[in-house]
Amino acid sequence: QKEVEQDPGPLSVPEGAIVSLNCTYSNSAFQYFMWYRQYSRKGPELLMYTYSSGNKEDGRFTAQVDKSSKYISLFIRDSQPSDSATYLCAMRTDSGYALNFGKGTSLLVTP
Amino acid sequence: DTGVSQDPRHKITKRGQNVTFRCDPISEHNRLYWYRQTLGQGPEFLTYFQNEAQLEKSRLLSDRFSAERPKGSFSTLEIQRTEQGDSAMYLCASSLEGARGYEQYFGPGTRLTVT
């Protein structure tokens, strides 16, 4: 079993909807949590990052970390067709350097 | 543009040939990472440099793979005797050591196809 699990989708929503993406993990030593957006055949683009537990908001994006449940979420408000992409969660420990990624969730926002 | 750059963007090679990829990190970043991504999967860590020192290598990095970062600037990843299973996107990322050094910024990747 992989350390980071993420439902690959695809997830299809109408424009303007609130999107909820999430990952679960098994390694309790993970402390840094990130969300990346990846368009087809491009490199991942860093969207959000949080340390330990809590919420962080940036524009239409909110990241949540619940370490007690080993569960992280990314919410996208007022979704736009330009948000259509694959969203990857990633995390690492305090002492490690490697990011551990989920498989990514494919999101399609339809006009 | 001062982002991470990678060259070439695409490479098609025949099985058994050697290939080399280059990564230029964000100029002030002293940490550099290589990842590999196959279709439908997230990136998998290959190796990490701090300045010119290679500090961590994944078990995925077989002895056919070698990476260098001379003078702590650009990095190269070489694959010798390529196999069809090496076909993937090779991604480079960089970060700045410090309180927020966990933010890794990725380049556009090099897509390798081994025929």
Short mmCIF file of N, CA and C in Angstrom, two decimals, chain B:
data_model
loop_
_atom_site.label_atom_id
_atom_site.label_comp_id
_atom_site.label_asym_id
_atom_site.label_seq_id
_atom_site.Cartn_x
_atom_site.Cartn_y
_atom_site.Cartn_z
N ASP B 1 12.04 34.99 -17.76
CA ASP B 1 11.43 34.01 -16.85
C ASP B 1 12.51 33.35 -16.03
N THR B 2 12.33 33.25 -14.71
CA THR B 2 13.37 32.72 -13.85
C THR B 2 12.96 31.39 -13.24
N GLY B 3 12.06 30.67 -13.86
CA GLY B 3 11.63 29.37 -13.35
C GLY B 3 12.63 28.29 -13.66
N VAL B 4 12.29 27.07 -13.28
CA VAL B 4 13.13 25.91 -13.56
C VAL B 4 12.99 25.56 -15.05
N SER B 5 14.11 25.36 -15.72
CA SER B 5 14.06 24.97 -17.12
C SER B 5 14.69 23.60 -17.32
N GLN B 6 14.18 22.87 -18.31
CA GLN B 6 14.70 21.54 -18.60
C GLN B 6 14.89 21.39 -20.10
N ASP B 7 15.90 20.61 -20.45
CA ASP B 7 16.21 20.43 -21.87
C ASP B 7 16.74 19.02 -22.10
N PRO B 8 16.29 18.31 -23.14
CA PRO B 8 15.24 18.71 -24.06
C PRO B 8 13.86 18.53 -23.46
N ARG B 9 12.84 18.97 -24.13
CA ARG B 9 11.49 18.75 -23.66
C ARG B 9 10.99 17.37 -24.04
N HIS B 10 11.47 16.89 -25.17
CA HIS B 10 11.08 15.55 -25.62
C HIS B 10 12.32 14.84 -26.12
N LYS B 11 12.36 13.52 -25.88
CA LYS B 11 13.47 12.73 -26.38
C LYS B 11 12.95 11.36 -26.76
N ILE B 12 13.19 10.97 -28.01
CA ILE B 12 12.86 9.62 -28.45
C ILE B 12 14.17 8.91 -28.71
N THR B 13 14.33 7.73 -28.16
CA THR B 13 15.57 7.00 -28.32
C THR B 13 15.29 5.52 -28.50
N LYS B 14 16.26 4.83 -29.05
CA LYS B 14 16.10 3.39 -29.21
C LYS B 14 16.63 2.68 -27.97
N ARG B 15 16.03 1.56 -27.67
CA ARG B 15 16.46 0.75 -26.53
C ARG B 15 17.96 0.46 -26.63
N GLY B 16 18.63 0.64 -25.51
CA GLY B 16 20.06 0.39 -25.47
C GLY B 16 20.93 1.63 -25.62
N GLN B 17 20.33 2.73 -26.06
CA GLN B 17 21.08 3.97 -26.22
C GLN B 17 21.17 4.70 -24.87
N ASN B 18 22.15 5.60 -24.79
CA ASN B 18 22.29 6.45 -23.60
C ASN B 18 21.63 7.80 -23.87
N VAL B 19 21.04 8.37 -22.84
CA VAL B 19 20.44 9.70 -22.97
C VAL B 19 20.86 10.55 -21.78
N THR B 20 20.91 11.86 -21.99
CA THR B 20 21.25 12.80 -20.92
C THR B 20 20.28 13.96 -20.95
N PHE B 21 19.78 14.32 -19.78
CA PHE B 21 18.86 15.44 -19.64
C PHE B 21 19.53 16.52 -18.79
N ARG B 22 19.13 17.76 -19.04
CA ARG B 22 19.69 18.87 -18.28
C ARG B 22 18.60 19.61 -17.54
N CYS B 23 18.93 20.10 -16.36
CA CYS B 23 18.01 20.93 -15.57
C CYS B 23 18.75 22.17 -15.09
N ASP B 24 18.13 23.32 -15.29
CA ASP B 24 18.64 24.57 -14.73
C ASP B 24 17.66 25.05 -13.67
N PRO B 25 18.06 25.06 -12.41
CA PRO B 25 17.12 25.45 -11.34
C PRO B 25 16.92 26.96 -11.30
N ILE B 26 16.00 27.39 -10.46
CA ILE B 26 15.84 28.81 -10.17
C ILE B 26 17.17 29.30 -9.58
N SER B 27 17.63 30.45 -10.02
CA SER B 27 19.03 30.84 -9.84
C SER B 27 19.50 30.84 -8.38
N GLU B 28 18.70 31.27 -7.45
CA GLU B 28 19.19 31.33 -6.07
C GLU B 28 18.93 30.05 -5.28
N HIS B 29 18.30 29.07 -5.91
CA HIS B 29 17.97 27.83 -5.19
C HIS B 29 19.19 26.91 -5.11
N ASN B 30 19.46 26.43 -3.90
CA ASN B 30 20.62 25.55 -3.73
C ASN B 30 20.23 24.08 -3.66
N ARG B 31 18.95 23.79 -3.62
CA ARG B 31 18.51 22.39 -3.57
C ARG B 31 17.89 22.01 -4.91
N LEU B 32 18.21 20.82 -5.37
CA LEU B 32 17.71 20.36 -6.67
C LEU B 32 17.29 18.91 -6.56
N TYR B 33 16.18 18.58 -7.19
CA TYR B 33 15.58 17.25 -7.09
C TYR B 33 15.25 16.73 -8.49
N TRP B 34 15.35 15.42 -8.64
CA TRP B 34 14.86 14.75 -9.85
C TRP B 34 13.75 13.79 -9.45
N TYR B 35 12.68 13.80 -10.26
CA TYR B 35 11.56 12.89 -10.08
C TYR B 35 11.25 12.25 -11.43
N ARG B 36 10.55 11.13 -11.38
CA ARG B 36 10.07 10.47 -12.58
C ARG B 36 8.56 10.28 -12.44
N GLN B 37 7.85 10.55 -13.54
CA GLN B 37 6.39 10.40 -13.53
C GLN B 37 5.95 9.57 -14.71
N THR B 38 5.23 8.51 -14.44
CA THR B 38 4.63 7.71 -15.51
C THR B 38 3.15 8.03 -15.60
N LEU B 39 2.54 7.62 -16.70
CA LEU B 39 1.16 7.99 -16.99
C LEU B 39 0.22 7.52 -15.89
N GLY B 40 -0.59 8.45 -15.39
CA GLY B 40 -1.58 8.10 -14.38
C GLY B 40 -1.04 7.99 -12.97
N GLN B 41 0.23 8.35 -12.80
CA GLN B 41 0.86 8.27 -11.47
C GLN B 41 1.38 9.64 -11.06
N GLY B 42 1.57 9.82 -9.77
CA GLY B 42 2.23 11.02 -9.31
C GLY B 42 3.73 10.89 -9.49
N PRO B 43 4.45 12.00 -9.41
CA PRO B 43 5.91 11.93 -9.52
C PRO B 43 6.52 11.07 -8.41
N GLU B 44 7.59 10.35 -8.76
CA GLU B 44 8.32 9.54 -7.78
C GLU B 44 9.74 10.09 -7.66
N PHE B 45 10.18 10.24 -6.45
CA PHE B 45 11.49 10.81 -6.16
C PHE B 45 12.61 9.92 -6.66
N LEU B 46 13.61 10.55 -7.29
CA LEU B 46 14.79 9.82 -7.74
C LEU B 46 16.03 10.19 -6.92
N THR B 47 16.34 11.52 -6.86
CA THR B 47 17.54 11.92 -6.17
C THR B 47 17.49 13.40 -5.79
N TYR B 48 18.38 13.79 -4.88
CA TYR B 48 18.39 15.15 -4.32
C TYR B 48 19.82 15.66 -4.17
N PHE B 49 20.01 16.91 -4.54
CA PHE B 49 21.30 17.58 -4.36
C PHE B 49 21.13 18.79 -3.46
N GLN B 50 22.09 18.98 -2.58
CA GLN B 50 22.22 20.26 -1.90
C GLN B 50 23.54 20.84 -2.36
N ASN B 51 23.46 21.96 -3.05
CA ASN B 51 24.63 22.50 -3.77
C ASN B 51 25.14 21.40 -4.71
N GLU B 52 26.43 21.05 -4.64
CA GLU B 52 26.93 20.04 -5.56
C GLU B 52 26.89 18.64 -4.99
N ALA B 53 26.50 18.50 -3.74
CA ALA B 53 26.52 17.20 -3.07
C ALA B 53 25.20 16.45 -3.28
N GLN B 54 25.33 15.20 -3.75
CA GLN B 54 24.16 14.34 -3.91
C GLN B 54 23.90 13.66 -2.57
N LEU B 55 22.84 14.06 -1.89
CA LEU B 55 22.62 13.64 -0.51
C LEU B 55 21.64 12.49 -0.35
N GLU B 56 20.81 12.27 -1.34
CA GLU B 56 19.82 11.20 -1.18
C GLU B 56 19.52 10.60 -2.55
N LYS B 57 19.42 9.28 -2.58
CA LYS B 57 19.07 8.57 -3.82
C LYS B 57 18.00 7.55 -3.52
N SER B 58 17.01 7.47 -4.38
CA SER B 58 15.94 6.49 -4.22
C SER B 58 16.41 5.12 -4.70
N ARG B 59 15.73 4.09 -4.20
CA ARG B 59 16.01 2.74 -4.71
C ARG B 59 15.63 2.64 -6.19
N LEU B 60 14.77 3.56 -6.66
CA LEU B 60 14.40 3.57 -8.08
C LEU B 60 15.58 3.90 -8.98
N LEU B 61 16.58 4.56 -8.41
CA LEU B 61 17.72 5.00 -9.21
C LEU B 61 18.70 3.84 -9.34
N SER B 62 18.47 3.03 -10.38
CA SER B 62 19.34 1.87 -10.59
C SER B 62 20.72 2.34 -11.02
N ASP B 63 21.65 1.38 -11.14
CA ASP B 63 23.01 1.77 -11.50
C ASP B 63 23.13 2.21 -12.95
N ARG B 64 22.04 2.13 -13.72
CA ARG B 64 22.09 2.68 -15.08
C ARG B 64 21.84 4.20 -15.07
N PHE B 65 21.40 4.69 -13.94
CA PHE B 65 21.10 6.12 -13.81
C PHE B 65 22.23 6.80 -13.05
N SER B 66 22.62 7.98 -13.54
CA SER B 66 23.58 8.78 -12.77
C SER B 66 23.21 10.24 -12.90
N ALA B 67 23.37 10.96 -11.82
CA ALA B 67 23.06 12.38 -11.81
C ALA B 67 24.23 13.15 -11.25
N GLU B 68 24.41 14.34 -11.79
CA GLU B 68 25.50 15.20 -11.33
C GLU B 68 25.00 16.63 -11.21
N ARG B 69 25.69 17.38 -10.39
CA ARG B 69 25.41 18.81 -10.29
C ARG B 69 26.75 19.53 -10.05
N PRO B 70 27.53 19.64 -11.10
CA PRO B 70 28.84 20.28 -10.95
C PRO B 70 28.70 21.74 -10.55
N LYS B 71 29.48 22.15 -9.58
CA LYS B 71 29.51 23.55 -9.13
C LYS B 71 28.18 24.02 -8.56
N GLY B 72 27.31 23.09 -8.26
CA GLY B 72 26.06 23.46 -7.60
C GLY B 72 25.12 24.30 -8.44
N SER B 73 25.27 24.25 -9.76
CA SER B 73 24.37 25.05 -10.59
C SER B 73 23.40 24.13 -11.32
N PHE B 74 23.60 23.93 -12.62
CA PHE B 74 22.72 23.04 -13.37
C PHE B 74 22.99 21.59 -12.99
N SER B 75 22.07 20.72 -13.37
CA SER B 75 22.24 19.30 -13.09
C SER B 75 21.98 18.50 -14.37
N THR B 76 22.61 17.35 -14.46
CA THR B 76 22.33 16.42 -15.56
C THR B 76 21.91 15.07 -14.99
N LEU B 77 21.01 14.42 -15.71
CA LEU B 77 20.59 13.07 -15.38
C LEU B 77 20.87 12.21 -16.60
N GLU B 78 21.68 11.19 -16.45
CA GLU B 78 22.02 10.32 -17.56
C GLU B 78 21.43 8.94 -17.32
N ILE B 79 20.86 8.37 -18.37
CA ILE B 79 20.38 6.99 -18.32
C ILE B 79 21.20 6.21 -19.35
N GLN B 80 21.86 5.18 -18.90
CA GLN B 80 22.64 4.34 -19.81
C GLN B 80 21.83 3.10 -20.17
N ARG B 81 22.07 2.62 -21.39
CA ARG B 81 21.44 1.38 -21.86
C ARG B 81 19.93 1.42 -21.59
N THR B 82 19.27 2.41 -22.18
CA THR B 82 17.85 2.62 -21.90
C THR B 82 17.01 1.38 -22.18
N GLU B 83 15.96 1.24 -21.39
CA GLU B 83 14.99 0.15 -21.54
C GLU B 83 13.62 0.76 -21.75
N GLN B 84 12.69 -0.02 -22.29
CA GLN B 84 11.36 0.51 -22.55
C GLN B 84 10.69 0.99 -21.26
N GLY B 85 11.00 0.36 -20.17
CA GLY B 85 10.44 0.76 -18.88
C GLY B 85 10.93 2.11 -18.39
N ASP B 86 11.93 2.66 -19.06
CA ASP B 86 12.42 3.99 -18.69
C ASP B 86 11.56 5.10 -19.28
N SER B 87 10.66 4.74 -20.19
CA SER B 87 9.79 5.74 -20.80
C SER B 87 8.95 6.40 -19.72
N ALA B 88 9.05 7.71 -19.62
CA ALA B 88 8.39 8.45 -18.55
C ALA B 88 8.67 9.94 -18.76
N MET B 89 8.06 10.75 -17.90
CA MET B 89 8.39 12.17 -17.83
C MET B 89 9.40 12.33 -16.70
N TYR B 90 10.52 12.97 -16.99
CA TYR B 90 11.53 13.21 -15.97
C TYR B 90 11.44 14.67 -15.56
N LEU B 91 11.16 14.87 -14.30
CA LEU B 91 10.91 16.20 -13.77
C LEU B 91 12.04 16.64 -12.85
N CYS B 92 12.39 17.89 -12.96
CA CYS B 92 13.38 18.49 -12.08
C CYS B 92 12.67 19.54 -11.23
N ALA B 93 13.07 19.67 -9.98
CA ALA B 93 12.51 20.69 -9.10
C ALA B 93 13.64 21.33 -8.32
N SER B 94 13.41 22.55 -7.84
CA SER B 94 14.41 23.19 -7.00
C SER B 94 13.73 23.88 -5.83
N SER B 95 14.51 24.12 -4.79
CA SER B 95 14.00 24.84 -3.62
C SER B 95 15.14 25.57 -2.95
N LEU B 96 14.77 26.47 -2.06
CA LEU B 96 15.76 27.28 -1.35
C LEU B 96 15.82 26.81 0.10
N GLU B 97 17.02 26.50 0.55
CA GLU B 97 17.18 26.06 1.92
C GLU B 97 16.77 27.19 2.87
N GLY B 98 16.05 26.81 3.92
CA GLY B 98 15.62 27.82 4.87
C GLY B 98 14.29 27.45 5.47
N ALA B 99 13.66 28.38 6.11
CA ALA B 99 12.42 28.08 6.83
C ALA B 99 11.33 27.56 5.90
N ARG B 100 11.34 28.01 4.66
CA ARG B 100 10.30 27.57 3.74
C ARG B 100 10.90 26.72 2.62
N GLY B 101 11.98 26.02 2.95
CA GLY B 101 12.65 25.25 1.91
C GLY B 101 11.88 24.05 1.42
N TYR B 102 10.72 23.78 2.03
CA TYR B 102 9.97 22.63 1.56
C TYR B 102 9.20 22.93 0.29
N GLU B 103 9.16 24.18 -0.13
CA GLU B 103 8.44 24.50 -1.36
C GLU B 103 9.32 24.13 -2.55
N GLN B 104 8.93 23.11 -3.26
CA GLN B 104 9.68 22.68 -4.43
C GLN B 104 8.95 23.14 -5.68
N TYR B 105 9.72 23.77 -6.56
CA TYR B 105 9.17 24.30 -7.80
C TYR B 105 9.67 23.44 -8.95
N PHE B 106 8.73 23.00 -9.77
CA PHE B 106 9.05 22.05 -10.83
C PHE B 106 9.26 22.73 -12.18
N GLY B 107 10.08 22.10 -12.98
CA GLY B 107 10.23 22.48 -14.37
C GLY B 107 9.19 21.81 -15.24
N PRO B 108 9.25 22.04 -16.56
CA PRO B 108 8.24 21.50 -17.47
C PRO B 108 8.42 20.02 -17.76
N GLY B 109 9.57 19.46 -17.40
CA GLY B 109 9.81 18.04 -17.61
C GLY B 109 10.42 17.72 -18.96
N THR B 110 11.06 16.56 -19.01
CA THR B 110 11.55 15.97 -20.26
C THR B 110 10.81 14.66 -20.45
N ARG B 111 10.10 14.56 -21.56
CA ARG B 111 9.36 13.32 -21.84
C ARG B 111 10.24 12.39 -22.65
N LEU B 112 10.53 11.23 -22.09
CA LEU B 112 11.39 10.23 -22.74
C LEU B 112 10.54 9.09 -23.27
N THR B 113 10.75 8.78 -24.53
CA THR B 113 10.12 7.61 -25.14
C THR B 113 11.22 6.68 -25.63
N VAL B 114 11.22 5.45 -25.14
CA VAL B 114 12.21 4.45 -25.55
C VAL B 114 11.51 3.45 -26.47
N THR B 115 11.99 3.35 -27.70
CA THR B 115 11.34 2.46 -28.68
C THR B 115 12.10 1.15 -28.84
#
